[in-house]
Coordinates of C-alpha atoms in Angstrom, one line a residue:
Chain A
M203 CA 15.8 16.6 55.6
A204 CA 16.8 17.4 59.4
S205 CA 18.5 14.4 61.2
F206 CA 16.3 13.2 63.9
P207 CA 17.8 13.2 67.3
E208 CA 19.1 9.8 69.0
K209 CA 16.6 8.2 70.9
V210 CA 18.4 9.1 74.4
T211 CA 18.8 12.7 73.4
E212 CA 15.1 13.1 72.3
Q213 CA 14.1 11.2 75.7
Q214 CA 16.0 13.8 77.6
L215 CA 14.2 16.8 75.7
I216 CA 10.7 15.1 76.7
A217 CA 12.0 14.6 80.2
E218 CA 13.1 18.2 80.7
T219 CA 10.0 19.6 79.0
L220 CA 7.8 17.6 81.5
R221 CA 10.0 19.0 84.3
G222 CA 8.6 22.4 83.2
N223 CA 11.5 23.5 80.8
T224 CA 9.4 24.4 77.9
D225 CA 12.3 25.7 75.9
S226 CA 13.3 21.8 75.6
F227 CA 10.2 21.5 73.4
R228 CA 11.7 23.7 70.9
P229 CA 14.2 21.3 69.4
L230 CA 11.3 18.7 69.0
V231 CA 9.3 21.2 67.1
E232 CA 12.3 22.1 64.6
K233 CA 13.3 18.5 64.3
Y234 CA 9.8 17.2 63.5
W235 CA 8.1 20.1 61.7
G236 CA 8.8 18.3 58.3
L237 CA 7.2 15.1 59.4
V238 CA 4.1 16.7 60.9
S239 CA 3.6 19.2 58.0
S240 CA 4.1 16.4 55.2
I241 CA 1.3 14.3 56.8
V242 CA -1.1 17.2 57.5
Q243 CA -0.5 18.6 53.9
K244 CA -1.5 15.3 52.2
Y245 CA -4.9 15.7 53.6
V246 CA -5.4 19.2 53.7
K247 CA -3.7 20.6 50.6
N248 CA -4.1 24.2 51.4
R249 CA -0.9 25.9 52.6
E250 CA -2.1 28.3 55.2
T251 CA -4.3 25.6 56.9
T252 CA -1.3 23.1 56.9
L253 CA 0.6 25.6 58.8
D254 CA -2.3 26.2 61.4
L255 CA -3.1 22.6 61.6
S256 CA 0.6 21.6 62.1
Q257 CA 0.8 24.0 65.1
E258 CA -2.1 22.6 66.6
V259 CA -0.4 19.3 66.5
F260 CA 2.5 20.4 68.3
L261 CA 0.1 22.1 70.9
A262 CA -1.8 18.9 71.4
A263 CA 1.4 16.9 71.6
F264 CA 2.6 19.2 74.4
S265 CA -0.5 19.0 76.2
G266 CA -0.5 15.2 76.0
L267 CA 3.2 14.9 76.8
S268 CA 2.8 13.4 80.0
Q269 CA 1.1 10.4 78.6
Y270 CA 3.7 9.6 76.1
R271 CA 5.3 6.4 76.7
H272 CA 9.1 6.4 76.8
D273 CA 10.0 3.1 75.7
F274 CA 9.6 3.5 71.9
S275 CA 10.3 6.1 69.6
F276 CA 8.5 9.8 69.5
S277 CA 7.8 10.0 66.0
P278 CA 5.0 7.5 65.6
W279 CA 3.3 9.0 68.4
L280 CA 3.5 12.2 66.8
A281 CA 2.5 11.1 63.5
K282 CA -0.7 9.5 64.9
I283 CA -1.5 13.2 66.3
A284 CA -0.9 14.5 62.7
V285 CA -3.2 12.1 61.1
N286 CA -5.9 12.8 63.7
K287 CA -5.7 16.2 63.3
A288 CA -6.1 16.2 59.5
L289 CA -8.9 13.9 59.6
E290 CA -10.7 15.9 62.4
Y291 CA -10.3 19.0 60.1
L292 CA -11.7 17.0 57.0
R293 CA -14.7 15.9 59.2
R294 CA -15.2 19.5 60.2
E295 CA -15.2 20.5 56.6
N296 CA -17.5 17.3 55.7
R297 CA -15.1 16.3 53.5
A298 CA -14.4 12.5 53.4
P299 CA -10.7 11.2 52.7
F300 CA -10.5 9.3 49.6
A301 CA -10.7 5.9 50.4
D302 CA -10.0 3.7 47.2
S303 CA -6.7 1.9 47.2
D304 CA -6.7 1.0 43.6
L305 CA -4.0 2.8 41.6
T306 CA -5.4 1.6 38.2
C307 CA -8.4 3.5 38.2
V308 CA -6.8 6.7 39.8
I309 CA -3.9 7.0 37.4
S310 CA -6.0 6.0 34.2
T311 CA -7.9 9.2 34.6
G312 CA -5.3 11.7 33.9
L313 CA -1.6 10.2 33.7
S314 CA -0.3 9.1 30.3
P315 CA 3.1 7.2 30.3
E316 CA 3.7 8.2 26.8
A317 CA 3.5 11.8 27.5
A318 CA 6.1 12.1 30.2
F319 CA 9.7 12.8 29.4
D320 CA 10.9 12.1 32.7
E321 CA 10.3 8.8 34.7
K322 CA 11.0 10.3 37.9
Q323 CA 8.2 13.1 37.2
L324 CA 6.0 10.4 36.1
F325 CA 6.5 8.7 39.4
D326 CA 6.0 11.9 41.4
D327 CA 2.7 12.4 39.5
C328 CA 1.5 9.1 40.3
L329 CA 2.3 9.2 44.0
A330 CA 0.7 12.9 44.1
S331 CA -2.5 11.4 42.4
L332 CA -2.8 8.6 45.2
P333 CA -5.5 9.0 48.1
E334 CA -4.0 10.8 51.1
K335 CA -3.7 7.8 53.2
L336 CA -1.6 6.1 50.8
Q337 CA 0.6 9.0 50.2
V338 CA 1.0 9.1 54.0
M339 CA 1.9 5.4 53.9
F340 CA 4.8 6.3 51.5
I341 CA 5.9 9.1 53.5
L342 CA 6.0 6.8 56.7
R343 CA 7.8 4.0 55.2
H344 CA 10.2 5.2 52.5
G345 CA 10.6 8.7 54.0
L346 CA 10.8 8.0 57.6
D347 CA 11.6 4.2 57.6
F348 CA 8.8 3.4 60.0
A349 CA 8.4 -0.4 60.5
Y350 CA 5.1 -1.7 59.4
D351 CA 3.6 -2.0 63.2
E352 CA 4.6 1.7 63.5
M353 CA 2.4 2.4 60.6
A354 CA -0.3 0.3 61.7
Y355 CA -0.2 2.2 65.1
V356 CA -0.2 5.6 63.1
L357 CA -3.1 4.9 60.8
D358 CA -4.8 2.6 63.1
V359 CA -5.4 -0.3 60.9
P360 CA -3.9 -4.1 61.1
V361 CA -0.3 -4.6 60.1
G362 CA -1.4 -7.1 57.6
T363 CA -3.5 -4.6 55.7
V364 CA -0.7 -2.1 55.7
K365 CA 1.7 -4.5 54.3
S366 CA -0.7 -5.8 51.7
V367 CA -1.5 -2.3 50.4
M368 CA 2.0 -1.2 50.2
F369 CA 3.0 -4.3 48.4
R370 CA -0.1 -3.9 45.9
M371 CA 0.9 -0.2 45.4
R372 CA 4.4 -0.7 44.7
N373 CA 3.6 -3.5 42.2
Q374 CA 1.2 -1.3 40.3
L375 CA 3.5 1.7 40.3
K376 CA 6.3 -0.7 38.8
E377 CA 3.8 -2.2 36.1
F378 CA 2.7 1.4 35.1
L379 CA 6.3 2.5 34.6
E380 CA 7.3 -0.6 33.0
G381 CA 4.3 -0.2 30.4
R382 CA 6.1 3.3 29.7
D383 CA 9.2 1.8 28.8
R384 CA 7.6 -0.7 26.6
C385 CA 5.7 2.1 24.8
E386 CA 9.2 4.0 24.3
E387 CA 10.8 0.9 23.0
T388 CA 8.0 0.6 20.8
L389 CA 8.4 4.1 19.4
A390 CA 12.0 4.0 19.0
S391 CA 11.9 0.8 17.0
R392 CA 9.2 2.6 14.8
E393 CA 11.3 5.5 14.2
Q394 CA 14.3 3.3 13.1
E395 CA 12.2 1.3 10.6
F396 CA 11.0 4.7 9.3
D397 CA 14.7 5.9 9.1
V398 CA 15.7 2.8 7.2
K399 CA 12.9 3.1 4.8
Chain B
M86 CA 8.8 -16.2 34.8
S87 CA 8.6 -19.7 36.0
N88 CA 6.5 -21.1 38.8
S89 CA 9.6 -21.4 40.9
C90 CA 10.1 -17.7 40.5
L91 CA 9.9 -15.3 43.6
K92 CA 6.4 -13.5 44.0
S93 CA 6.6 -9.9 43.8
E94 CA 5.8 -9.4 47.6
K95 CA 8.8 -11.9 48.2
I96 CA 11.0 -9.8 46.2
Q97 CA 9.9 -6.6 48.2
E98 CA 10.5 -8.1 51.2
Y99 CA 13.7 -9.3 50.3
L100 CA 14.5 -5.5 49.3
E101 CA 13.3 -4.6 52.8
K102 CA 15.4 -7.3 54.4
S103 CA 12.1 -8.1 56.6
L104 CA 12.4 -12.0 55.5
S105 CA 14.1 -14.6 58.1
A106 CA 17.5 -15.4 57.5
D107 CA 16.8 -18.5 56.0
E108 CA 14.5 -17.0 53.5
M109 CA 16.8 -14.2 52.8
A110 CA 19.5 -17.0 51.8
A111 CA 16.8 -18.9 49.6
A112 CA 15.8 -15.6 47.7
A113 CA 19.4 -14.7 47.3
T114 CA 20.4 -18.2 45.9
H115 CA 17.1 -17.9 43.6
L116 CA 18.0 -14.5 42.2
K117 CA 21.7 -15.4 41.4
G118 CA 20.4 -18.0 39.0
C119 CA 17.1 -16.2 37.7
P120 CA 17.3 -13.4 35.2
A121 CA 13.7 -12.8 35.3
C122 CA 13.6 -12.1 39.2
Q123 CA 16.9 -10.0 38.9
N124 CA 15.0 -7.9 36.7
E125 CA 11.9 -7.7 38.9
M126 CA 14.1 -6.8 41.8
L127 CA 15.8 -4.2 39.8
S128 CA 12.3 -2.7 38.9
F129 CA 11.4 -2.8 42.5
Q130 CA 14.7 -1.3 43.6
K131 CA 14.0 1.6 41.2
I132 CA 10.8 2.2 42.9
F133 CA 11.9 2.0 46.4
T134 CA 14.6 4.5 45.5
M135 CA 12.3 7.0 43.7
A136 CA 9.8 6.6 46.7
A137 CA 12.6 7.3 49.1
S138 CA 13.7 10.4 47.0
T139 CA 10.3 11.9 46.6
T140 CA 9.1 11.4 50.3
K141 CA 12.2 12.6 51.9
A142 CA 12.1 15.8 49.8
T143 CA 8.9 16.5 51.4
L144 CA 10.1 16.0 54.8
G145 CA 13.0 18.7 54.4
Q146 CA 10.5 21.6 55.1
S147 CA 11.3 23.7 58.0
L148 CA 9.3 26.2 60.1
P149 CA 10.3 29.9 59.6
R150 CA 12.0 31.2 62.6
K151 CA 9.0 33.7 63.2
S152 CA 6.6 30.8 63.2
V153 CA 8.6 28.9 65.7
E154 CA 8.7 31.7 68.1
S155 CA 5.0 32.2 67.7
L156 CA 4.4 28.6 68.4
M157 CA 6.6 28.4 71.4
Q158 CA 4.9 31.5 72.7
K159 CA 1.6 29.5 72.7
V160 CA 3.3 26.5 74.3
K161 CA 4.5 28.7 77.2
Q162 CA 1.0 30.1 77.5
L163 CA -0.3 26.5 77.8
D164 CA 2.4 25.8 80.2
Q165 CA 1.2 28.9 82.3
N166 CA -2.3 28.1 82.3
G167 CA -1.1 24.8 83.9
A168 CA 1.1 26.5 86.3
N169 CA -1.3 28.8 87.9
L170 CA -3.2 25.9 89.5
S171 CA 0.1 25.4 91.6
A172 CA -0.1 28.8 92.8
E173 CA -2.7 27.7 95.4
P174 CA -0.3 25.9 97.8
K175 CA 1.4 29.3 98.5
I176 CA -2.0 30.3 100.1
L177 CA -2.5 27.1 101.9
A178 CA 1.0 27.3 103.2
G179 CA 0.0 30.7 105.0
K180 CA 2.3 32.8 103.1
G181 CA 1.1 36.3 102.1
Y182 CA -2.2 35.7 101.5
S183 CA -5.0 38.1 101.6
L184 CA -8.6 38.8 102.8
A185 CA -9.9 37.8 99.5
D186 CA -7.8 34.6 99.4
L187 CA -9.2 33.6 102.7
L188 CA -12.7 34.2 101.8
K189 CA -12.1 32.1 98.4
L190 CA -10.9 29.4 100.9
V191 CA -14.1 29.6 103.0
M192 CA -16.8 30.4 100.6
I193 CA -16.1 28.0 97.5
P194 CA -16.3 25.0 99.6
A195 CA -19.3 26.3 101.5
F196 CA -20.8 27.0 98.2
G197 CA -20.0 23.4 97.2
I198 CA -21.7 21.9 100.1
I199 CA -24.9 23.9 99.7
L200 CA -25.1 22.7 96.2
L201 CA -24.8 19.2 97.1
A202 CA -27.2 19.5 99.9
A203 CA -29.8 20.8 97.5
F204 CA -29.1 18.2 94.8
S205 CA -29.2 15.3 97.2
R206 CA -32.7 16.7 98.6
S207 CA -33.9 17.1 94.9
V208 CA -33.0 13.5 94.2
K209 CA -34.6 12.0 97.4
H210 CA -37.9 14.0 96.7
A211 CA -37.9 13.0 92.9
P212 CA -40.5 10.8 92.0
Q213 CA -39.3 7.1 91.6
Q214 CA -38.5 6.4 87.8
P215 CA -39.2 2.7 87.0
E216 CA -36.3 0.8 86.2
T217 CA -37.2 0.3 82.6
S218 CA -36.4 3.7 81.3
L219 CA -36.8 5.2 78.3
Q220 CA -33.3 4.3 77.4
P221 CA -33.7 2.1 74.3
Q222 CA -32.6 -1.5 74.6
F223 CA -29.4 -2.5 72.9
S224 CA -29.7 -3.6 69.2
L225 CA -27.4 -4.0 66.3
S226 CA -30.0 -3.3 63.9
Q227 CA -29.5 0.5 63.9
N228 CA -26.0 0.8 62.5
A229 CA -23.9 3.0 59.9
V230 CA -21.1 2.0 58.2
E231 CA -18.0 4.0 57.0
I232 CA -15.7 2.6 54.6
L233 CA -12.1 3.4 55.8
L234 CA -10.3 1.8 52.9
G235 CA -11.0 -0.4 49.8
E236 CA -14.1 -0.6 47.9
V237 CA -17.0 -2.5 49.2
K238 CA -20.6 -3.0 48.0
F239 CA -23.4 -3.0 50.4
A240 CA -26.9 -4.3 49.5
E241 CA -28.2 -1.6 51.5
N242 CA -26.5 2.0 51.5
R243 CA -23.8 1.9 54.3
H244 CA -25.9 -0.6 56.4
I245 CA -25.3 -4.0 57.7
R246 CA -28.5 -5.8 57.4
I247 CA -29.6 -8.1 60.3
G248 CA -29.2 -11.7 59.3
E249 CA -27.2 -11.1 56.1
E250 CA -23.6 -12.2 55.7
T251 CA -21.1 -9.4 55.0
S252 CA -17.6 -10.4 53.2
L253 CA -15.0 -7.9 52.8
P254 CA -12.1 -7.8 50.5
D255 CA -8.8 -8.6 52.0
D256 CA -7.7 -4.9 51.8
A257 CA -10.9 -3.4 52.9
V258 CA -11.4 -1.6 56.3
I259 CA -14.9 -0.5 57.5
L260 CA -16.0 1.3 60.6
V261 CA -19.7 0.2 61.9
Q262 CA -21.0 2.6 64.3
A263 CA -24.2 0.9 66.1
G264 CA -25.3 3.4 68.7
S265 CA -22.4 4.6 71.0
H266 CA -20.4 1.4 70.0
K267 CA -17.8 1.1 67.3
F268 CA -16.7 -2.0 65.4
K269 CA -14.0 -2.1 62.9
F270 CA -13.6 -5.1 60.5
S271 CA -10.6 -6.0 58.3
A272 CA -8.4 -8.7 56.9
G273 CA -11.1 -10.3 54.8
A274 CA -13.7 -10.3 57.6
R275 CA -16.8 -12.3 56.9
F276 CA -19.7 -11.6 59.6
T277 CA -23.1 -11.6 60.3
F278 CA -25.0 -9.2 62.5
N279 CA -28.1 -10.6 64.6
D280 CA -30.1 -8.4 67.0
R281 CA -27.2 -8.8 69.8
E282 CA -24.8 -11.0 68.3
V283 CA -22.0 -10.6 65.8
L284 CA -21.1 -14.1 64.3
L285 CA -17.5 -13.5 62.9
S286 CA -16.6 -16.4 60.8
R287 CA -13.0 -15.2 59.1
G288 CA -10.8 -12.1 59.6
Q289 CA -10.5 -9.6 62.1
G290 CA -13.1 -7.4 64.3
G291 CA -12.2 -4.7 66.7
F292 CA -14.7 -3.8 69.3
D293 CA -15.0 -0.5 71.1
L294 CA -18.2 -0.4 73.5
H295 CA -19.3 2.4 75.5
G296 CA -22.5 2.2 77.4
E297 CA -25.3 -0.2 77.2
H298 CA -24.4 -3.6 75.6
E299 CA -26.2 -6.1 77.5
G300 CA -26.6 -9.4 75.7
L301 CA -24.0 -8.4 73.3
K302 CA -21.9 -11.6 72.0
I303 CA -19.0 -12.1 69.4
I304 CA -19.3 -15.6 68.1
T305 CA -16.5 -17.4 66.2
P306 CA -16.1 -21.1 65.2
A307 CA -13.8 -21.5 68.3
V308 CA -15.1 -19.0 71.0
T309 CA -18.3 -17.1 72.1
V310 CA -17.0 -13.5 73.7
T311 CA -19.3 -11.7 76.2
P312 CA -17.8 -8.4 76.4
L313 CA -18.1 -6.7 80.0
G314 CA -17.8 -3.0 79.4
T315 CA -14.5 -3.3 77.3
S316 CA -12.5 -2.8 74.2
F317 CA -10.9 -5.8 72.5
E318 CA -10.2 -7.4 69.0
V319 CA -11.1 -10.9 67.7
E320 CA -9.4 -12.4 64.8
V321 CA -10.5 -15.7 63.1
K322 CA -7.7 -18.0 61.7
S323 CA -7.6 -21.2 60.4
W324 CA -6.1 -22.8 63.8
G325 CA -8.9 -20.8 65.9
T326 CA -9.2 -17.4 67.2
R327 CA -7.2 -14.9 68.7
L328 CA -8.5 -12.6 71.5
S329 CA -6.9 -9.3 72.5
L330 CA -8.3 -7.5 75.4
N331 CA -7.2 -3.7 75.4
S332 CA -9.3 -2.7 78.3
G333 CA -12.4 -3.8 80.7
S334 CA -13.2 -7.5 80.6
I335 CA -14.6 -10.1 78.5
E336 CA -15.8 -13.5 79.2
A337 CA -15.0 -16.4 76.7
L338 CA -16.7 -19.6 76.3
S339 CA -14.8 -22.0 73.9
S340 CA -16.4 -24.5 71.5
S341 CA -15.5 -27.3 74.1
G342 CA -17.3 -25.7 76.8
I343 CA -14.3 -24.1 78.7
N344 CA -15.2 -20.8 80.4
R345 CA -12.5 -18.1 80.8
R346 CA -12.7 -14.4 82.0
L347 CA -10.2 -11.9 81.1
N348 CA -9.4 -9.0 83.4
T349 CA -6.3 -7.6 82.2
A350 CA -5.1 -6.4 78.8
G351 CA -3.4 -9.1 76.7
T352 CA -3.8 -11.7 74.3
I353 CA -4.9 -15.5 74.3
Y354 CA -5.7 -17.9 71.7
V355 CA -8.5 -20.3 71.3
T356 CA -8.2 -23.5 69.2
T357 CA -10.6 -24.8 66.9
A358 CA -10.7 -27.8 69.5
G359 CA -11.7 -25.1 72.0
D360 CA -8.4 -25.1 74.1
F361 CA -7.1 -21.9 75.4
S362 CA -3.6 -20.9 75.1
E363 CA -1.0 -18.1 75.9
T364 CA 1.0 -18.7 72.9
M365 CA -0.3 -18.9 69.2
P366 CA -0.8 -22.4 68.1
Q367 CA 0.8 -24.1 65.1
P368 CA 0.9 -24.4 62.2
E369 CA 0.8 -20.7 61.3
Q370 CA 4.5 -20.3 62.4
A371 CA 6.2 -19.2 59.1
R372 CA 6.6 -16.1 61.0
P373 CA 5.4 -15.1 64.5
A374 CA 2.0 -13.3 64.4
P375 CA 2.4 -9.6 65.5
S376 CA 0.4 -10.1 68.6
E377 CA 2.9 -13.0 69.8
N378 CA 5.6 -10.3 70.6
P379 CA 3.3 -7.5 71.1
K380 CA 5.1 -4.1 71.1
P381 CA 4.1 -2.0 73.9
I382 CA 0.9 -0.2 72.7
P383 CA 1.6 3.7 73.3
A384 CA -0.6 5.2 76.1
T385 CA -3.0 7.5 74.5
P386 CA -3.7 10.8 76.2
D387 CA -7.3 11.9 77.2
T388 CA -7.2 15.1 75.4
G389 CA -9.4 15.3 72.3
N390 CA -6.6 16.3 70.1
A391 CA -3.8 13.6 71.1
P392 CA -4.2 10.0 70.0
G393 CA -6.6 8.2 71.8
K394 CA -8.1 4.5 71.2
L395 CA -9.1 5.9 68.1
I396 CA -10.7 2.8 66.4
D397 CA -12.3 5.4 63.6
S398 CA -9.2 7.1 62.8
F399 CA -7.2 6.3 59.4

């Protein structure tokens, strides 16, 4: 992952861009491309559309840059544009984002703890099967280390809701993986009994 | 695990180091002597590590150089479209203007004046319309619900019935569109719509009002809020009600009969006794509420693409 610029340098790039030096916007594009495209991709899925929409996000950010407040980090502001762009796209396509936030009914449909050999792979599969918004929450929290109030700003929901959803999702993931471990232990002990016999 | 064991939320907050210093110390002490909680903590630690690994991997994407160049071309084009407007001062300064520029200077304002005159004549001569126009009176009976998060069942499909209480699960967030107004309910909100009233007895409501809303009131146990062209939030707590004004004005009449008008963005608190306060009342002081030390809300650009006060975004 590209390292994000220190706040001072980032503010300088923004100030320079606003002064008319558009080349100063390039480092911001290069540094935050991953952030924007990973958020858009969660909603949109299609690679080409992700590329187009992500570019639109940066163009919108450039257009609205004069209204960006300079006393906080740039990344939550940009992340919010990305979420809004993706939602606009879904509305145009008449596709509603999946709203359910209960992991148990999502993963019970297709994932089997016993079948996966690799716990990390199982975890990744679980995460990938979550609704878009929840995957974006994980990106913001665990990938970008956003504070909960920054996440609330990006996703436009109360801070308390963001916290309780994250706590519950992580708890459900933990219990799901623990269920796999218990299953493995049971299988291992049964094999041992068979060998002894 | 015993009753004194740490709840899973507490363990997660401990790992995120988001507890107060005292709470961190207490949790650390408990963890030292509790194998069950230690195991829980290790399990969550694993979840955190895997989540970080997976999400950081997706952030590592970079844009191909060609695409960066193409994007920067578009950025420059956007900039130039704005820069062309600044070419006019050259003309006004009298440097190197042509006959065509001079004609533009004269003809465009003249055309504008002619149009304005024609419009004002048509307005003067237009038949007087009665005050009561065809615009329908404001009512909450016509509304549509969009579920943004969680599972919520409605007696009538995606519609709030007048006079019937709606109670949301704690994790649910819904958006109610009533005409051009948008209301967002969350945090386990419990509310009832009357024709022009919202009775909010629990949880949080956000109100984004555009256009006609005469007679609308938001009523909580502690306060009655009359919006005056505005965007604001109301949250009902055990100690009273939090009012946060984003824009416009509201009038608030507390349960003890005190009337206050808010004209500038900010937060005030109304206790169940009907007293107004600039700070959040006790006893909910285990941790300051987010609104007590509000982070500056980022300004939202007017463009349709950049973040606005998008009460309906999620």
